Short mmCIF file of C-alpha atoms and ligand atoms in Angstrom, two decimals:
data_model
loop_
_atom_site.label_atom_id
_atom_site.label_comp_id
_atom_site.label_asym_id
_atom_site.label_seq_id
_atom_site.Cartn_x
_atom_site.Cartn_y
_atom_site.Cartn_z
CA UNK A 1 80.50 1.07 56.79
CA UNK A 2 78.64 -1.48 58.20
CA UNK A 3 74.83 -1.04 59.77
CA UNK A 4 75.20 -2.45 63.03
CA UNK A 5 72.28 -4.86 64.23
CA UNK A 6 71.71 -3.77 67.42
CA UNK A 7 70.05 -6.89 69.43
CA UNK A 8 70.17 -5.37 72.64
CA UNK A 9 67.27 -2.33 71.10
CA UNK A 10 65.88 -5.38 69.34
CA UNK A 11 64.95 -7.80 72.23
CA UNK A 12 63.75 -4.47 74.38
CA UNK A 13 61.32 -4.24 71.47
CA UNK A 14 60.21 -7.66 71.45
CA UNK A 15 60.16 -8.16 74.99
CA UNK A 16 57.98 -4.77 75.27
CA UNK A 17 55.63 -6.50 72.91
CA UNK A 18 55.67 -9.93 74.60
CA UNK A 19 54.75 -7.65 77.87
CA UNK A 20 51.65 -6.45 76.18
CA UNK A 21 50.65 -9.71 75.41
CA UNK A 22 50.87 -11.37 78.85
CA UNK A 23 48.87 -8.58 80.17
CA UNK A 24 45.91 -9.35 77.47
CA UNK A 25 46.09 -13.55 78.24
CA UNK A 26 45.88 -12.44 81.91
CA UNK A 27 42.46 -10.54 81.32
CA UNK A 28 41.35 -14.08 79.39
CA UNK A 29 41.99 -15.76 82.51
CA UNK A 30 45.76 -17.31 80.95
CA UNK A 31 48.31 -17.33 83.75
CA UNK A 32 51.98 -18.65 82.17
CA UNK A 33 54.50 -20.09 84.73
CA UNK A 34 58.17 -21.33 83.52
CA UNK A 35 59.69 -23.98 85.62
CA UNK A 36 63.81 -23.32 85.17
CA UNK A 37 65.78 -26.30 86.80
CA UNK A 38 69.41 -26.12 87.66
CA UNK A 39 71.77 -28.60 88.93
CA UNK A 40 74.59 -28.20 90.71
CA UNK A 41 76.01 -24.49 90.87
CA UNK A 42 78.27 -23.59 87.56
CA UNK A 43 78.62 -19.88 87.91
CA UNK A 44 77.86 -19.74 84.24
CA UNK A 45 74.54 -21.28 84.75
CA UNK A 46 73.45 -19.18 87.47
CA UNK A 47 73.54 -15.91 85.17
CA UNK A 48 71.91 -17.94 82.62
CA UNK A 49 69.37 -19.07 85.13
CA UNK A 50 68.96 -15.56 86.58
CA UNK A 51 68.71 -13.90 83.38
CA UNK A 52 66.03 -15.89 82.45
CA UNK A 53 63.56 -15.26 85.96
CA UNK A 54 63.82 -12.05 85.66
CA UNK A 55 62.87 -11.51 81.80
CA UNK A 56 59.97 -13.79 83.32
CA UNK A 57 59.24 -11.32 85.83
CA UNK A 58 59.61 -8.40 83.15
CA UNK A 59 57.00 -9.69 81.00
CA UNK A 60 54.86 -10.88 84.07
CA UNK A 61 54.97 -14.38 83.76
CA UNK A 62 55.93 -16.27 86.72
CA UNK A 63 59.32 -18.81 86.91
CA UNK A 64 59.55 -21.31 89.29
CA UNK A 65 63.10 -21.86 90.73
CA UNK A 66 64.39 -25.63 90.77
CA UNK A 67 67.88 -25.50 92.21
CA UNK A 68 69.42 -29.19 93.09
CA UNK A 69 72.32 -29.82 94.45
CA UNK A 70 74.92 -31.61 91.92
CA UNK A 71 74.67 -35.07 93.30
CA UNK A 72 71.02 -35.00 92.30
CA UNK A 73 70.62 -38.67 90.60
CA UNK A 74 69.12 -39.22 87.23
CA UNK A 75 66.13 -40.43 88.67
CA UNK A 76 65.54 -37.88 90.54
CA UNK A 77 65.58 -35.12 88.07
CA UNK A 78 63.15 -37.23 85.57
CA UNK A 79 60.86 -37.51 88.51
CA UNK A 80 61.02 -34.08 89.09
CA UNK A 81 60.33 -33.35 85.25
CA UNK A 82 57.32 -35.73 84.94
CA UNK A 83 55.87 -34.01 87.56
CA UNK A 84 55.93 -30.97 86.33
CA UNK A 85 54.91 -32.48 82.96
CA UNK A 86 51.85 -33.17 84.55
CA UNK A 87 51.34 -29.94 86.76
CA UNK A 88 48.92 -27.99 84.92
CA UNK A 89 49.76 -24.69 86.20
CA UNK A 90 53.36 -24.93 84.68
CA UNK A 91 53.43 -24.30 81.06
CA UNK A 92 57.34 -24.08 80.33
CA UNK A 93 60.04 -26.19 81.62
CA UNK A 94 63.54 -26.30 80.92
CA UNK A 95 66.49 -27.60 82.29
CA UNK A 96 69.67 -25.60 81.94
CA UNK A 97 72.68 -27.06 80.33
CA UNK A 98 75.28 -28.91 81.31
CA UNK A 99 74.39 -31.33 83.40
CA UNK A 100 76.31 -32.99 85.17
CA UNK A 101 78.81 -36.09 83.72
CA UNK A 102 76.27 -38.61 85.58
CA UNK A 103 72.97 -37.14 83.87
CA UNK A 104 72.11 -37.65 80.54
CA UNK A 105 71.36 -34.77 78.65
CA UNK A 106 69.45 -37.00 75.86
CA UNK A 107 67.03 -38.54 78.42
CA UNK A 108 66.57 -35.62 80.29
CA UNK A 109 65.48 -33.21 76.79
CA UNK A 110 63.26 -36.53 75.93
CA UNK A 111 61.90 -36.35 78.81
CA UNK A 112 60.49 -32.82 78.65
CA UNK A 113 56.59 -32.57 77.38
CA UNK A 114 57.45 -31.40 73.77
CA UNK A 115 54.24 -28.79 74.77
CA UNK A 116 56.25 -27.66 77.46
CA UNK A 117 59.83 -27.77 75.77
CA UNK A 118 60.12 -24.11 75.53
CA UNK A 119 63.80 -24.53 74.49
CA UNK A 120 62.76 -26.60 71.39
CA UNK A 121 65.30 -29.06 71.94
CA UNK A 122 62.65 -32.08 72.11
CA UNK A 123 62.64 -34.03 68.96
CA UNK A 124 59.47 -34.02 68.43
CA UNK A 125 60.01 -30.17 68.15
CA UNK A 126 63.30 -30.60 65.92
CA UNK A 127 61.41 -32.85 63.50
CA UNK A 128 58.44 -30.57 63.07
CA UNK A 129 60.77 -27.67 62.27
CA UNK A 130 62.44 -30.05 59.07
CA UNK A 131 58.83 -31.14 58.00
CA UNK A 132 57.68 -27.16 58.39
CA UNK A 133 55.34 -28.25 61.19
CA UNK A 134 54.09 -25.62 64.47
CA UNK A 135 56.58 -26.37 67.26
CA UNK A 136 59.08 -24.31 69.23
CA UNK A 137 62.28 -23.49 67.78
CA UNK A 138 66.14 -23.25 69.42
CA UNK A 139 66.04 -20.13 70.86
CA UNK A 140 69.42 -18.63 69.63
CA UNK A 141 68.58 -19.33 65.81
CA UNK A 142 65.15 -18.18 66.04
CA UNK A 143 66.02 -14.82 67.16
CA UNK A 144 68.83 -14.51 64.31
CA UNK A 145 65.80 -14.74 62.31
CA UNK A 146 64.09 -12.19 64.27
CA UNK A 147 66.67 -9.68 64.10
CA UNK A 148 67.09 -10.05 60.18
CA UNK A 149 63.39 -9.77 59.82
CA UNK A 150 63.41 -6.49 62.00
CA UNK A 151 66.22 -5.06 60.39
CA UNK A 152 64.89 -5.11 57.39
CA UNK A 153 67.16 -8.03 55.64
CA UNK A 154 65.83 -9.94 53.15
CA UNK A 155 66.42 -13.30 53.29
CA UNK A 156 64.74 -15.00 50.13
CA UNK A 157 67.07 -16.08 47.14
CA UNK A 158 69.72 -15.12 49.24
CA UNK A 159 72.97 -17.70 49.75
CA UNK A 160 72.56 -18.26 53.30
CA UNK A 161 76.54 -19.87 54.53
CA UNK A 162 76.32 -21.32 57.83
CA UNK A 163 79.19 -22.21 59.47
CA UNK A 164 78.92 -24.76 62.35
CA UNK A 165 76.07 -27.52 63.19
CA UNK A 166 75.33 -28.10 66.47
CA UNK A 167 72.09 -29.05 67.47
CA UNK A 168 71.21 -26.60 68.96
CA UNK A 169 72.70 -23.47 66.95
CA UNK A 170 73.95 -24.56 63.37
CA UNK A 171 70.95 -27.38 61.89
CA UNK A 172 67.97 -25.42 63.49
CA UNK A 173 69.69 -21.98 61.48
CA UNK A 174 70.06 -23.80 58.04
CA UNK A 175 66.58 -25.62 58.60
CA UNK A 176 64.99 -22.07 59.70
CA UNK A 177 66.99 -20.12 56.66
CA UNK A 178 65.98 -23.06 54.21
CA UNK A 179 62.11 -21.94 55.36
CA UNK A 180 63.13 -17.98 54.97
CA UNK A 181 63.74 -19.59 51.03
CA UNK A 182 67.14 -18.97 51.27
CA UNK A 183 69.69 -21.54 49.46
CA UNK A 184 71.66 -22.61 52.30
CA UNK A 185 75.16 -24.22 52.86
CA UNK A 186 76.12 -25.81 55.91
CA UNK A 187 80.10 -26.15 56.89
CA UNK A 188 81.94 -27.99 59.82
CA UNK A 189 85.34 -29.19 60.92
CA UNK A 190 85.51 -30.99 57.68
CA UNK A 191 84.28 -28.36 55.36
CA UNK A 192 87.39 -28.06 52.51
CA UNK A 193 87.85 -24.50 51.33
CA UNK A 194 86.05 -22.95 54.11
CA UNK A 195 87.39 -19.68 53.18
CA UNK A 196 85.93 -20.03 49.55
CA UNK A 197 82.69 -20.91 50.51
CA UNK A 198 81.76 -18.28 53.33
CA UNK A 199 83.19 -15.51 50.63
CA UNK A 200 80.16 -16.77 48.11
CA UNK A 201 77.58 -16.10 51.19
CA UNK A 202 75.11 -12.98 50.85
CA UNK A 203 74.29 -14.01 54.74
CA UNK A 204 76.94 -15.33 56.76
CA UNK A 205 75.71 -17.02 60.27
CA UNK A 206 79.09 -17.80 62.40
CA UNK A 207 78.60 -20.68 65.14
CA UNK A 208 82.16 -22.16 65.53
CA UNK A 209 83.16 -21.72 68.73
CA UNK A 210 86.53 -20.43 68.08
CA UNK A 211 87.48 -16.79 69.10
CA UNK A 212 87.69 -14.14 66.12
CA UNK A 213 88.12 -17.28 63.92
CA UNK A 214 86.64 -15.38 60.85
CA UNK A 215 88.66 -12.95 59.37
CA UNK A 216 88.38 -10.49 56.30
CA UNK A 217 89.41 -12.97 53.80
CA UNK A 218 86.27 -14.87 54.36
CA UNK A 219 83.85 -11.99 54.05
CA UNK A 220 82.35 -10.84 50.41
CA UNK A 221 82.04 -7.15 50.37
CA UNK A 222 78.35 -6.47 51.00
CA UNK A 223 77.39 -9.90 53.05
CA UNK A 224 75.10 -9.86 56.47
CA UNK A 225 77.69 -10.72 59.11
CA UNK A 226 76.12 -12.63 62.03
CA UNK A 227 78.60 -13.92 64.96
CA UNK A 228 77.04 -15.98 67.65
CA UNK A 229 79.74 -16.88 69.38
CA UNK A 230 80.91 -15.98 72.33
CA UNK A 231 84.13 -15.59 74.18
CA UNK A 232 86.33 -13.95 76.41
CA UNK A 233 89.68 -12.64 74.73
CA UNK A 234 92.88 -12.26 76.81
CA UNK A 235 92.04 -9.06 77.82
CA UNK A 236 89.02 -10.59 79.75
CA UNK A 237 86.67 -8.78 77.37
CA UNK A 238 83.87 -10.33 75.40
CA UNK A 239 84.52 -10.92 71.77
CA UNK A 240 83.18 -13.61 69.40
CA UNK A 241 83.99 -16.36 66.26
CA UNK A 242 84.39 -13.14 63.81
CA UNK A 243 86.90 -10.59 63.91
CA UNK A 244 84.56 -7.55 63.64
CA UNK A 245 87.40 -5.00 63.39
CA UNK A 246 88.05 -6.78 60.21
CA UNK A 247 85.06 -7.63 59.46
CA UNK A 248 82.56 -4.64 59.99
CA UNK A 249 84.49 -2.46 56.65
CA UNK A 250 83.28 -4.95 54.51
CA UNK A 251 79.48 -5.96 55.34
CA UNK A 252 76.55 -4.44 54.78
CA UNK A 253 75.22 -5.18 58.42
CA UNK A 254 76.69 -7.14 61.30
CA UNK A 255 76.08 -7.87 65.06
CA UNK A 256 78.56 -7.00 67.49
CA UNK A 257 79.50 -9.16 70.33
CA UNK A 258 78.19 -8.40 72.92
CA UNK A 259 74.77 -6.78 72.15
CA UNK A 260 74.00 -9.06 69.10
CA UNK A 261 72.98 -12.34 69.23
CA UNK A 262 72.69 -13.44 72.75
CA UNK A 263 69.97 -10.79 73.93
CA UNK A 264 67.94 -12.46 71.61
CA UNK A 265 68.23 -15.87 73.02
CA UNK A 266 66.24 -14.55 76.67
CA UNK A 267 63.91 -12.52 74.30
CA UNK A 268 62.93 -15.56 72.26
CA UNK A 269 62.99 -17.87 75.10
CA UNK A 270 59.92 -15.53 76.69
CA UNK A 271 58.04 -15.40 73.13
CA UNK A 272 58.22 -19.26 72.96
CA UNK A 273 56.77 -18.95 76.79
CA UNK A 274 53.87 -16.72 75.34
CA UNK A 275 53.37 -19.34 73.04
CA UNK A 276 52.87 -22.17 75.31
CA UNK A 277 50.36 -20.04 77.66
CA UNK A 278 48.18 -19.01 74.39
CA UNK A 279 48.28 -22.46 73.39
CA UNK A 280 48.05 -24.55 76.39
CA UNK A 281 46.76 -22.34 79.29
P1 NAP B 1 79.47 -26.44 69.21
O1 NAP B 1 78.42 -27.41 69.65
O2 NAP B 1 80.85 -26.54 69.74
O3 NAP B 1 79.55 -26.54 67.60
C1 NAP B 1 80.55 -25.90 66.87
C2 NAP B 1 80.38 -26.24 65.41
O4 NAP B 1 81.40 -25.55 64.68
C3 NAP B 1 80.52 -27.72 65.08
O5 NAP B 1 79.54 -28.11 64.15
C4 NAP B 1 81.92 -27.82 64.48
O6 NAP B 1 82.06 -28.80 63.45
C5 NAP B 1 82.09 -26.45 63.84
N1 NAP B 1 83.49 -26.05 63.76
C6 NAP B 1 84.41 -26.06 64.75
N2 NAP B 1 85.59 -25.63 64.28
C7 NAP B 1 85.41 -25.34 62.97
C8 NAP B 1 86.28 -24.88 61.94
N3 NAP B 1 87.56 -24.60 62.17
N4 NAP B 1 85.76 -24.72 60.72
C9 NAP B 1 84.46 -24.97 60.47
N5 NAP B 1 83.60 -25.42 61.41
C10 NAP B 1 84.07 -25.61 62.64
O7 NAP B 1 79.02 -24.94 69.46
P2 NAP B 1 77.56 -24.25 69.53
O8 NAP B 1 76.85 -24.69 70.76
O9 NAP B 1 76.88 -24.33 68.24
O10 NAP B 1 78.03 -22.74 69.80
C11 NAP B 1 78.86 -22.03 68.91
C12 NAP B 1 79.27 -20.71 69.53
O11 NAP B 1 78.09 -19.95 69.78
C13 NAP B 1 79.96 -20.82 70.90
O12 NAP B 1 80.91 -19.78 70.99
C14 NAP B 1 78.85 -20.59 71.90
O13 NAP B 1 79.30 -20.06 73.12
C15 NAP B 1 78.01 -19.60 71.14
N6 NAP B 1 76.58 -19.60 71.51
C16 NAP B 1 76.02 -18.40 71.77
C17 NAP B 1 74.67 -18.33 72.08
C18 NAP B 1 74.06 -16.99 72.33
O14 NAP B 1 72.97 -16.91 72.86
N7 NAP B 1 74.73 -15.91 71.95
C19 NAP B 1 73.90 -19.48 72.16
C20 NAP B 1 74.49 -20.70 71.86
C21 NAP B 1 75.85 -20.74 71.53
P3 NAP B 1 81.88 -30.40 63.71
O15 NAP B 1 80.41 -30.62 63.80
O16 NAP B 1 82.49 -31.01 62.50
O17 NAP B 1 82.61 -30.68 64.98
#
């Protein structure tokens, strides 16, 4: 039986930590303050959005709420941005995504400070993670890391399979498992023998986007099992891209869905805002 990775006891941890360390910048005089834009009203968003202010306010950092109505031009939400850019008082921005059809996502990420990009989606940020440079990392692949690391997988030597690569999930995992030393393969849509290839992986990091897509014929007997995705089945019940009933006999460890993966996104979001205050407060 599998050990389950438990991400919601994980982040607590981390976020517990990240608490402590606020409260020590704040006796140096280092205030941090995360400006969290929205436009328009998806419902999806909003959680997001409101997840995010109040891990701010549980680490005591303060978030600064930017809600704009959807017809909000282009113009107006770079404006917006550069101003914020310059506000010294603000260390983190980000903008949540989607935007709307009109904005473009490109411009808007490029036009995010890459001090301030606490998302790491600037590519200034991207580039320093391929060249092994400091910069802030995608939150969601950083804190797969993190919950390897504090569940005591090792990573180095191992055959790292990860399937999916977004931009913002699958190249920032292979880039940050490549670092971790492991030997990494990357699959796609166009991946041939798909099944093959995630049954030679020691570590297998799911980011399809395709409900309970992985099933026990792609799993070697002993591999790490990490599912990011997420997704409500018919039942209206979270699930996500591997089928864990299946699944869970045959790792070593996995994550469930939910209580894997995504706590870790907020959690890692607020250590890249600890960054930013230690470094540019
Ligand atoms: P995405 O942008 O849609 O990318 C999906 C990737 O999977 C693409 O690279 C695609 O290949 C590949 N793919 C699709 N079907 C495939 C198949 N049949 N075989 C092999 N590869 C296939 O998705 P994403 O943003 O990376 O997100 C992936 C999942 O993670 C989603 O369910 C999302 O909701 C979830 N997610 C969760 C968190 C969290 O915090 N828990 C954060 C982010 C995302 P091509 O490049 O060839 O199209």
């Amino acid at each position: 039986m599998a050990i389950r990775i438990d991400g919601k006891k994980i982040s607590q941890e981390l976020k517990d930590e990240l608490k402590e360390t606020v409260a020590k910048l704040k006796e140096e005089g280092k205030n941090g303050c995360l400006a969290v834009i929205q436009v328009g009203d998806d419902p999806a968003s909003s959680v997001y959005v409101g997840n995010k202010k109040k891990a701010c306010a549980y680490i005591g950092i303060d978030s600064r709420s930017y809600e704009l109505p959807e017809e909000t031009t282009e113009a107006e939400l770079l404006e917006l941005i550069e101003s914020l850019n310059q506000d010294p008082a603000v260390n983190g921005i980000l903008c949540q995504l989607p935007l709307p059809a009109h904005i473009s996502e490109k411009k808007v990420i490029q036009s995010i400070s890459p001090q301030k990009d606490v998302d790491g989606f600037h590519p200034q940020n991207v580039g320093a993670l391929v060249i092994g440079q400091e910069g802030f990392v995608s939150c969601t692949p950083a804190g797969i890391i993190e919950l390897l690391h504090r569940s005591g997988v090792s990573i180095e030597g191992k055959h790292c399979v990860v399937v999916g690569r977004s931009n913002i999930v699958g190249k920032p995992m292979a880039l940050l498992m490549l670092r971790e030393n492991a030997t990494v393969t990357v699959c796609h849509s166009k991946t041939r023998n798909l099944k093959e290839i995630c049954k030679e992986a020691d570590i297998l990091i799911v980011a399809i986007g395709k409900p309970q897509y992985i099933t026990a014929d792609y799993i070697k007997e002993g591999a790490v099992v990490i599912d990011v995705g997420v997704h409500r089945n018919e039942n209206n019940k979270l699930c996500g891209d591997v089928k864990y009933d299946e699944a869970e006999p045959l790792a070593s460890a996995i994550t469930p869905v939910p209580g894997g993966v995504g706590p870790m996104t907020i959690a890692m979001l607020m250590k890249n805002c600890v960054e930013a205050m230690k470094r540019y407060a």
